[in-house]
Amino acid sequence: MHSDDHPAALDMPLVTERREALSVAATVALGLAGLWARCAGFAQVLTPEGVLLKPTDSHYYVRFAQLQIEAFPRFVSFDPWVNFPEGARIIWPPVHTGWVALHELFTRANPEVGAAWAGVTASAIWLCLSAVALWRTFGARVTVLAMAVLALLPAMIESSALGNADHHVHEPYLALFVSLCIVRMAKRPGRGGAAVALGTVLAVSRLLTTGTILLLPCAALGLVACALLKREASGRLARDALIAGGVASTLSAVFALMWGEPFSLEPVALSGFLPAASVAVFGLVAAVLALRARAVPFAAAAALPALLALALVGRSLLSARAQLAGDDPLLKVVIESQPLWRVDWAYPSLLGSIGVIFPIAWLGLAMRAVQKRAAEALVFAATTLVLTAAFVAQLRFVQPLGGPLAVTFAIGSLYLMDSIAPVPRRIAWALITLALLALMPALRPREPFDPPTDEALVRSTMSWIRHHTPSPPDYAVVASHDVGHLLTLWAQRPNVASPFSQAPAHLRGNARAAAVLGATDDEAAYRAALDTGARYVLSVPFSVILGRDKSRDDETIARRLLDHAAMGEDGRPATAHFRLLHDSAEERLRVEKGPFARVFEVVPGAVIAGSAPPGAAVEATLKLRTNLGQGLTYRRATVAGPDGRFELRVAYPTRDSASEVRAEGPYALLMGGVPRTVDVPEEAVRAGARVDLSP
């Protein structure tokens, strides 16, 4: 192989065959170590109670893949069980979904087992491809150091760990291959092959992940950076940019026609956005490069369609900017959407010890780009800069950063060490070795979760809902967005709120659920539940109700149902519409304990009607016994009118009930000090019927 194929190895002696064999062995060993690190949490995933996937999107991927298996060969993107009753179009990538479905086919009896391995097997393929591509491009030393980062960087392990079926596993490697394609274009401008590869990678990336949009500015800045080094190559790079843009736009348009919505311009969807954005970005890049080559007519011809495409996607870009700015209530609270400076543990947790050396390595990379006019150094300096800025803005963008970061770490560190005296060089090698050794704890098998995760604590209740509520469901279960995916997978019931965000249907669904859970009035919560087609409410511990003031948390129906089953605590009236059906045996992780999950039925409530002295206080009390044997006291009260008539709505029957929560006798009424008892049948509670007291 020609030495020009190894730009990071310039000015170094050629490695001997023995050293090359050792480098191959080290690369293979690092790849295997990386795979083991991804499986080291097996005790947390493959539990005696069943597979426990990583929250949260992995759970929905199991269902989404099942939908594709049932609909094959069609690709089904609409799910009526998400954000009921409206339903939602799921924008997830079709090829990765097919990858998860393929794993589930091998474990049809328990598809979660197959899905648990989807990230591990995908990363195995990517690590192999990356090792080959890095070796061919940079040689042995860069490959070994880069593979250490690709294999053991904490963020990359987590995104592809056993139990994680999410599509983010692909993003580090896609960003890496985009950068490698640009390096090849810079080395051989005008040949077209690398440009075709770049366009193909960009188009295919949308079939593997939803995070393609960041790859376009990486490619653009990388190409412009190359032209800064070699003005004489600007014209050929301009033609390559047009080729890359043409391939990317054509293929992505075909993919949108096959699996998406080609006439939509939604940035995060498989739509016409990527074809139009590819035309805009690469057209403008080609124009800039052509101007540097003084090819004004060529620049004008490239700029015209690019500007038209830019005008076409302008509104969509503003929409994407609004989403990144946090206009979505869900994006405001989830950790992955927070800026880096707000989460003090994020940088060391996601980058580990590599995060200490990364800024220094980037400076070394920039020095090589300037001093040696090395195209590969400038390309990776540019792409890493774009992705680091995105990571600082939102933590979730650490995923695409991982690939270019690995090469930046390798080339920058090696250049700095090769530029200093032997003694400091040995010290530097020692520091890098320590940084890499600090990643080794990832290889240690992890203990089962103690205490259990929220997902483990709610699983039995989801099973209860599945087996004790009507099927097939023509209704929804209202619950916190945190457990939305678990409802569709484990309970096999439609949700109203889900962890999905950004799309209008998801925003509306989450808002409808928040209107129920965040209501401070029983009647308002009941009306909101009816409006969204909810027949049941699942109450679990929550940190926030989306779009609601957390300072009034104790007043919400969600908190009252969870803490007290809304029995009439702290002077508040008991609920008339939310009837407790089931308490979980799993307890909350707090001093006071209590059921971790509670299931309520949404009912009109029976109306006890009778007469008492005008203005007299009327109180109905009912002793209840839950499925766990806990005694509860349900109490409702009203005041008789001027004519002595009163109506009192109650949520619990005293007879004919099939519920696990049973009344221990009739209602005890106290009407102006006069005691009386009354039975309320199940049918009256479900129909909202009157139960008239005889004179």
mmCIF file of N, CA, C and O in Angstrom, residues 499-560:
data_model
loop_
_atom_site.group_PDB
_atom_site.id
_atom_site.type_symbol
_atom_site.label_atom_id
_atom_site.label_comp_id
_atom_site.label_asym_id
_atom_site.label_seq_id
_atom_site.Cartn_x
_atom_site.Cartn_y
_atom_site.Cartn_z
ATOM 1 N N PRO A 499 -42.928 8.700 25.756
ATOM 2 C CA PRO A 499 -41.643 9.416 25.727
ATOM 3 C C PRO A 499 -41.313 10.017 24.369
ATOM 4 O O PRO A 499 -40.259 10.644 24.228
ATOM 5 N N PHE A 500 -42.174 9.826 23.374
ATOM 6 C CA PHE A 500 -41.934 10.451 22.074
ATOM 7 C C PHE A 500 -42.105 11.960 22.187
ATOM 8 O O PHE A 500 -42.903 12.451 22.991
ATOM 9 N N SER A 501 -41.405 12.679 21.333
ATOM 10 C CA SER A 501 -41.474 14.140 21.378
ATOM 11 C C SER A 501 -41.406 14.707 19.967
ATOM 12 O O SER A 501 -41.322 13.975 18.988
ATOM 13 N N GLN A 502 -41.474 16.025 19.890
ATOM 14 C CA GLN A 502 -41.233 16.829 18.691
ATOM 15 C C GLN A 502 -42.385 16.820 17.690
ATOM 16 O O GLN A 502 -42.808 17.871 17.234
ATOM 17 N N ALA A 503 -42.912 15.659 17.323
ATOM 18 C CA ALA A 503 -43.999 15.630 16.348
ATOM 19 C C ALA A 503 -45.282 16.180 16.980
ATOM 20 O O ALA A 503 -45.539 15.963 18.168
ATOM 21 N N PRO A 504 -46.118 16.875 16.213
ATOM 22 C CA PRO A 504 -47.347 17.473 16.780
ATOM 23 C C PRO A 504 -48.255 16.466 17.473
ATOM 24 O O PRO A 504 -48.836 16.770 18.515
ATOM 25 N N ALA A 505 -48.399 15.253 16.908
ATOM 26 C CA ALA A 505 -49.267 14.251 17.534
ATOM 27 C C ALA A 505 -48.767 13.886 18.925
ATOM 28 O O ALA A 505 -49.562 13.679 19.853
ATOM 29 N N HIS A 506 -47.446 13.807 19.089
ATOM 30 C CA HIS A 506 -46.882 13.483 20.395
ATOM 31 C C HIS A 506 -47.114 14.637 21.378
ATOM 32 O O HIS A 506 -47.431 14.401 22.555
ATOM 33 N N LEU A 507 -46.951 15.849 20.914
ATOM 34 C CA LEU A 507 -47.172 17.003 21.786
ATOM 35 C C LEU A 507 -48.618 17.052 22.261
ATOM 36 O O LEU A 507 -48.893 17.295 23.442
ATOM 37 N N ARG A 508 -49.554 16.781 21.335
ATOM 38 C CA ARG A 508 -50.973 16.819 21.713
ATOM 39 C C ARG A 508 -51.317 15.683 22.669
ATOM 40 O O ARG A 508 -52.077 15.863 23.624
ATOM 41 N N GLY A 509 -50.781 14.492 22.406
ATOM 42 C CA GLY A 509 -51.060 13.365 23.291
ATOM 43 C C GLY A 509 -50.538 13.606 24.700
ATOM 44 O O GLY A 509 -51.245 13.362 25.688
ATOM 45 N N ASN A 510 -49.312 14.078 24.800
ATOM 46 C CA ASN A 510 -48.746 14.361 26.117
ATOM 47 C C ASN A 510 -49.524 15.464 26.832
ATOM 48 O O ASN A 510 -49.676 15.436 28.061
ATOM 49 N N ALA A 511 -50.023 16.422 26.065
ATOM 50 C CA ALA A 511 -50.818 17.499 26.675
ATOM 51 C C ALA A 511 -52.154 16.962 27.184
ATOM 52 O O ALA A 511 -52.640 17.380 28.249
ATOM 53 N N ARG A 512 -52.765 16.020 26.451
ATOM 54 C CA ARG A 512 -54.041 15.444 26.898
ATOM 55 C C ARG A 512 -53.851 14.654 28.197
ATOM 56 O O ARG A 512 -54.683 14.714 29.108
ATOM 57 N N ALA A 513 -52.762 13.897 28.275
ATOM 58 C CA ALA A 513 -52.496 13.153 29.505
ATOM 59 C C ALA A 513 -52.217 14.101 30.664
ATOM 60 O O ALA A 513 -52.666 13.866 31.798
ATOM 61 N N ALA A 514 -51.474 15.170 30.393
ATOM 62 C CA ALA A 514 -51.172 16.145 31.444
ATOM 63 C C ALA A 514 -52.439 16.826 31.944
ATOM 64 O O ALA A 514 -52.534 17.189 33.121
ATOM 65 N N ALA A 515 -53.436 16.987 31.054
ATOM 66 C CA ALA A 515 -54.699 17.594 31.475
ATOM 67 C C ALA A 515 -55.419 16.713 32.483
ATOM 68 O O ALA A 515 -56.130 17.220 33.366
ATOM 69 N N VAL A 516 -55.245 15.400 32.378
ATOM 70 C CA VAL A 516 -55.838 14.478 33.355
ATOM 71 C C VAL A 516 -55.007 14.459 34.627
ATOM 72 O O VAL A 516 -55.503 14.738 35.724
ATOM 73 N N LEU A 517 -53.742 14.126 34.493
ATOM 74 C CA LEU A 517 -52.889 13.921 35.664
ATOM 75 C C LEU A 517 -52.605 15.211 36.413
ATOM 76 O O LEU A 517 -52.419 15.206 37.635
ATOM 77 N N GLY A 518 -52.555 16.312 35.693
ATOM 78 C CA GLY A 518 -52.228 17.580 36.327
ATOM 79 C C GLY A 518 -53.426 18.350 36.831
ATOM 80 O O GLY A 518 -53.269 19.427 37.420
ATOM 81 N N ALA A 519 -54.632 17.821 36.636
ATOM 82 C CA ALA A 519 -55.830 18.518 37.104
ATOM 83 C C ALA A 519 -55.853 18.557 38.630
ATOM 84 O O ALA A 519 -55.464 17.598 39.297
ATOM 85 N N THR A 520 -56.323 19.658 39.181
ATOM 86 C CA THR A 520 -56.455 19.785 40.636
ATOM 87 C C THR A 520 -57.909 19.631 41.072
ATOM 88 O O THR A 520 -58.211 19.728 42.259
ATOM 89 N N ASP A 521 -58.774 19.376 40.120
ATOM 90 C CA ASP A 521 -60.202 19.201 40.393
ATOM 91 C C ASP A 521 -60.639 17.848 39.848
ATOM 92 O O ASP A 521 -60.309 17.488 38.713
ATOM 93 N N ASP A 522 -61.373 17.090 40.649
ATOM 94 C CA ASP A 522 -61.787 15.744 40.267
ATOM 95 C C ASP A 522 -62.631 15.747 39.003
ATOM 96 O O ASP A 522 -62.439 14.917 38.101
ATOM 97 N N GLU A 523 -63.570 16.671 38.908
ATOM 98 C CA GLU A 523 -64.444 16.731 37.734
ATOM 99 C C GLU A 523 -63.656 17.098 36.482
ATOM 100 O O GLU A 523 -63.899 16.551 35.408
ATOM 101 N N ALA A 524 -62.705 18.014 36.614
ATOM 102 C CA ALA A 524 -61.885 18.401 35.466
ATOM 103 C C ALA A 524 -61.050 17.222 34.983
ATOM 104 O O ALA A 524 -60.898 16.992 33.775
ATOM 105 N N ALA A 525 -60.497 16.453 35.912
ATOM 106 C CA ALA A 525 -59.717 15.273 35.534
ATOM 107 C C ALA A 525 -60.593 14.245 34.836
ATOM 108 O O ALA A 525 -60.187 13.619 33.845
ATOM 109 N N TYR A 526 -61.806 14.066 35.332
ATOM 110 C CA TYR A 526 -62.737 13.099 34.722
ATOM 111 C C TYR A 526 -63.098 13.516 33.303
ATOM 112 O O TYR A 526 -63.068 12.696 32.372
ATOM 113 N N ARG A 527 -63.435 14.783 33.121
ATOM 114 C CA ARG A 527 -63.783 15.253 31.770
ATOM 115 C C ARG A 527 -62.596 15.109 30.821
ATOM 116 O O ARG A 527 -62.762 14.719 29.655
ATOM 117 N N ALA A 528 -61.400 15.417 31.290
ATOM 118 C CA ALA A 528 -60.207 15.279 30.445
ATOM 119 C C ALA A 528 -59.967 13.817 30.082
ATOM 120 O O ALA A 528 -59.550 13.506 28.960
ATOM 121 N N ALA A 529 -60.223 12.907 31.009
ATOM 122 C CA ALA A 529 -60.060 11.484 30.724
ATOM 123 C C ALA A 529 -61.053 11.033 29.667
ATOM 124 O O ALA A 529 -60.711 10.265 28.746
ATOM 125 N N LEU A 530 -62.299 11.483 29.773
ATOM 126 C CA LEU A 530 -63.291 11.129 28.758
ATOM 127 C C LEU A 530 -62.907 11.686 27.396
ATOM 128 O O LEU A 530 -63.076 11.011 26.364
ATOM 129 N N ASP A 531 -62.382 12.901 27.381
ATOM 130 C CA ASP A 531 -62.028 13.543 26.109
ATOM 131 C C ASP A 531 -60.946 12.776 25.360
ATOM 132 O O ASP A 531 -60.898 12.816 24.128
ATOM 133 N N THR A 532 -60.076 12.084 26.089
ATOM 134 C CA THR A 532 -58.986 11.374 25.425
ATOM 135 C C THR A 532 -59.251 9.878 25.305
ATOM 136 O O THR A 532 -58.374 9.119 24.909
ATOM 137 N N GLY A 533 -60.471 9.456 25.661
ATOM 138 C CA GLY A 533 -60.831 8.052 25.481
ATOM 139 C C GLY A 533 -60.186 7.128 26.485
ATOM 140 O O GLY A 533 -59.976 5.940 26.195
ATOM 141 N N ALA A 534 -59.893 7.628 27.663
ATOM 142 C CA ALA A 534 -59.223 6.808 28.676
ATOM 143 C C ALA A 534 -60.252 6.125 29.566
ATOM 144 O O ALA A 534 -61.164 6.774 30.079
ATOM 145 N N ARG A 535 -60.075 4.828 29.766
ATOM 146 C CA ARG A 535 -60.940 4.078 30.674
ATOM 147 C C ARG A 535 -60.222 3.742 31.972
ATOM 148 O O ARG A 535 -60.857 3.397 32.956
ATOM 149 N N TYR A 536 -58.891 3.839 31.959
ATOM 150 C CA TYR A 536 -58.119 3.502 33.150
ATOM 151 C C TYR A 536 -57.012 4.533 33.351
ATOM 152 O O TYR A 536 -56.557 5.177 32.392
ATOM 153 N N VAL A 537 -56.570 4.653 34.596
ATOM 154 C CA VAL A 537 -55.435 5.490 34.951
ATOM 155 C C VAL A 537 -54.449 4.614 35.704
ATOM 156 O O VAL A 537 -54.824 3.913 36.655
ATOM 157 N N LEU A 538 -53.215 4.626 35.255
ATOM 158 C CA LEU A 538 -52.134 3.939 35.955
ATOM 159 C C LEU A 538 -51.328 4.992 36.700
ATOM 160 O O LEU A 538 -50.753 5.895 36.088
ATOM 161 N N SER A 539 -51.295 4.851 38.018
ATOM 162 C CA SER A 539 -50.591 5.832 38.848
ATOM 163 C C SER A 539 -49.269 5.242 39.322
ATOM 164 O O SER A 539 -49.241 4.191 39.971
ATOM 165 N N VAL A 540 -48.167 5.888 38.966
ATOM 166 C CA VAL A 540 -46.824 5.464 39.359
ATOM 167 C C VAL A 540 -46.050 6.700 39.801
ATOM 168 O O VAL A 540 -46.419 7.830 39.459
ATOM 169 N N PRO A 541 -44.971 6.523 40.555
ATOM 170 C CA PRO A 541 -44.150 7.686 40.931
ATOM 171 C C PRO A 541 -43.676 8.455 39.699
ATOM 172 O O PRO A 541 -43.314 7.862 38.686
ATOM 173 N N PHE A 542 -43.681 9.756 39.784
ATOM 174 C CA PHE A 542 -43.294 10.604 38.655
ATOM 175 C C PHE A 542 -42.490 11.784 39.171
ATOM 176 O O PHE A 542 -42.602 12.172 40.332
ATOM 177 N N SER A 543 -41.684 12.319 38.290
ATOM 178 C CA SER A 543 -40.872 13.478 38.665
ATOM 179 C C SER A 543 -41.502 14.781 38.208
ATOM 180 O O SER A 543 -41.287 15.836 38.810
ATOM 181 N N VAL A 544 -42.289 14.711 37.145
ATOM 182 C CA VAL A 544 -42.871 15.931 36.595
ATOM 183 C C VAL A 544 -44.095 15.567 35.759
ATOM 184 O O VAL A 544 -44.170 14.476 35.184
ATOM 185 N N ILE A 545 -45.064 16.455 35.747
ATOM 186 C CA ILE A 545 -46.181 16.373 34.812
ATOM 187 C C ILE A 545 -45.917 17.413 33.741
ATOM 188 O O ILE A 545 -45.791 18.601 34.042
ATOM 189 N N LEU A 546 -45.780 16.970 32.510
ATOM 190 C CA LEU A 546 -45.310 17.843 31.434
ATOM 191 C C LEU A 546 -46.158 19.107 31.324
ATOM 192 O O LEU A 546 -47.384 19.047 31.239
ATOM 193 N N GLY A 547 -45.468 20.234 31.311
ATOM 194 C CA GLY A 547 -46.136 21.508 31.137
ATOM 195 C C GLY A 547 -46.854 22.023 32.366
ATOM 196 O O GLY A 547 -47.576 23.011 32.287
ATOM 197 N N ARG A 548 -46.664 21.358 33.515
ATOM 198 C CA ARG A 548 -47.353 21.771 34.735
ATOM 199 C C ARG A 548 -46.367 22.332 35.752
ATOM 200 O O ARG A 548 -45.209 21.933 35.796
ATOM 201 N N ASP A 549 -46.870 23.234 36.599
ATOM 202 C CA ASP A 549 -46.055 23.849 37.645
ATOM 203 C C ASP A 549 -45.781 22.817 38.730
ATOM 204 O O ASP A 549 -46.708 22.316 39.381
ATOM 205 N N LYS A 550 -44.523 22.502 38.939
ATOM 206 C CA LYS A 550 -44.160 21.473 39.915
ATOM 207 C C LYS A 550 -44.466 21.909 41.342
ATOM 208 O O LYS A 550 -44.629 21.073 42.240
ATOM 209 N N SER A 551 -44.577 23.197 41.584
ATOM 210 C CA SER A 551 -44.821 23.676 42.944
ATOM 211 C C SER A 551 -46.205 23.274 43.445
ATOM 212 O O SER A 551 -46.443 23.225 44.653
ATOM 213 N N ARG A 552 -47.138 22.959 42.535
ATOM 214 C CA ARG A 552 -48.489 22.542 42.928
ATOM 215 C C ARG A 552 -48.675 21.041 42.765
ATOM 216 O O ARG A 552 -49.786 20.550 42.651
ATOM 217 N N ASP A 553 -47.586 20.326 42.825
ATOM 218 C CA ASP A 553 -47.599 18.892 42.582
ATOM 219 C C ASP A 553 -48.558 18.153 43.521
ATOM 220 O O ASP A 553 -49.290 17.252 43.117
ATOM 221 N N ASP A 554 -48.584 18.520 44.806
ATOM 222 C CA ASP A 554 -49.401 17.810 45.790
ATOM 223 C C ASP A 554 -50.893 17.978 45.546
ATOM 224 O O ASP A 554 -51.699 17.201 46.068
ATOM 225 N N GLU A 555 -51.272 18.977 44.777
ATOM 226 C CA GLU A 555 -52.690 19.230 44.539
ATOM 227 C C GLU A 555 -53.226 18.467 43.335
ATOM 228 O O GLU A 555 -54.435 18.424 43.123
ATOM 229 N N THR A 556 -52.370 17.858 42.559
ATOM 230 C CA THR A 556 -52.803 17.204 41.329
ATOM 231 C C THR A 556 -53.472 15.871 41.615
ATOM 232 O O THR A 556 -53.191 15.210 42.622
ATOM 233 N N ILE A 557 -54.342 15.465 40.724
ATOM 234 C CA ILE A 557 -55.000 14.173 40.869
ATOM 235 C C ILE A 557 -53.991 13.044 40.770
ATOM 236 O O ILE A 557 -54.149 11.997 41.412
ATOM 237 N N ALA A 558 -52.902 13.243 40.008
ATOM 238 C CA ALA A 558 -51.874 12.208 39.892
ATOM 239 C C ALA A 558 -51.245 11.921 41.252
ATOM 240 O O ALA A 558 -51.073 10.758 41.637
ATOM 241 N N ARG A 559 -50.899 12.958 42.000
ATOM 242 C CA ARG A 559 -50.280 12.771 43.309
ATOM 243 C C ARG A 559 -51.282 12.199 44.308
ATOM 244 O O ARG A 559 -50.949 11.335 45.118
ATOM 245 N N ARG A 560 -52.509 12.671 44.276
ATOM 246 C CA ARG A 560 -53.524 12.200 45.224
ATOM 247 C C ARG A 560 -53.843 10.722 44.998
ATOM 248 O O ARG A 560 -54.010 9.954 45.954
#
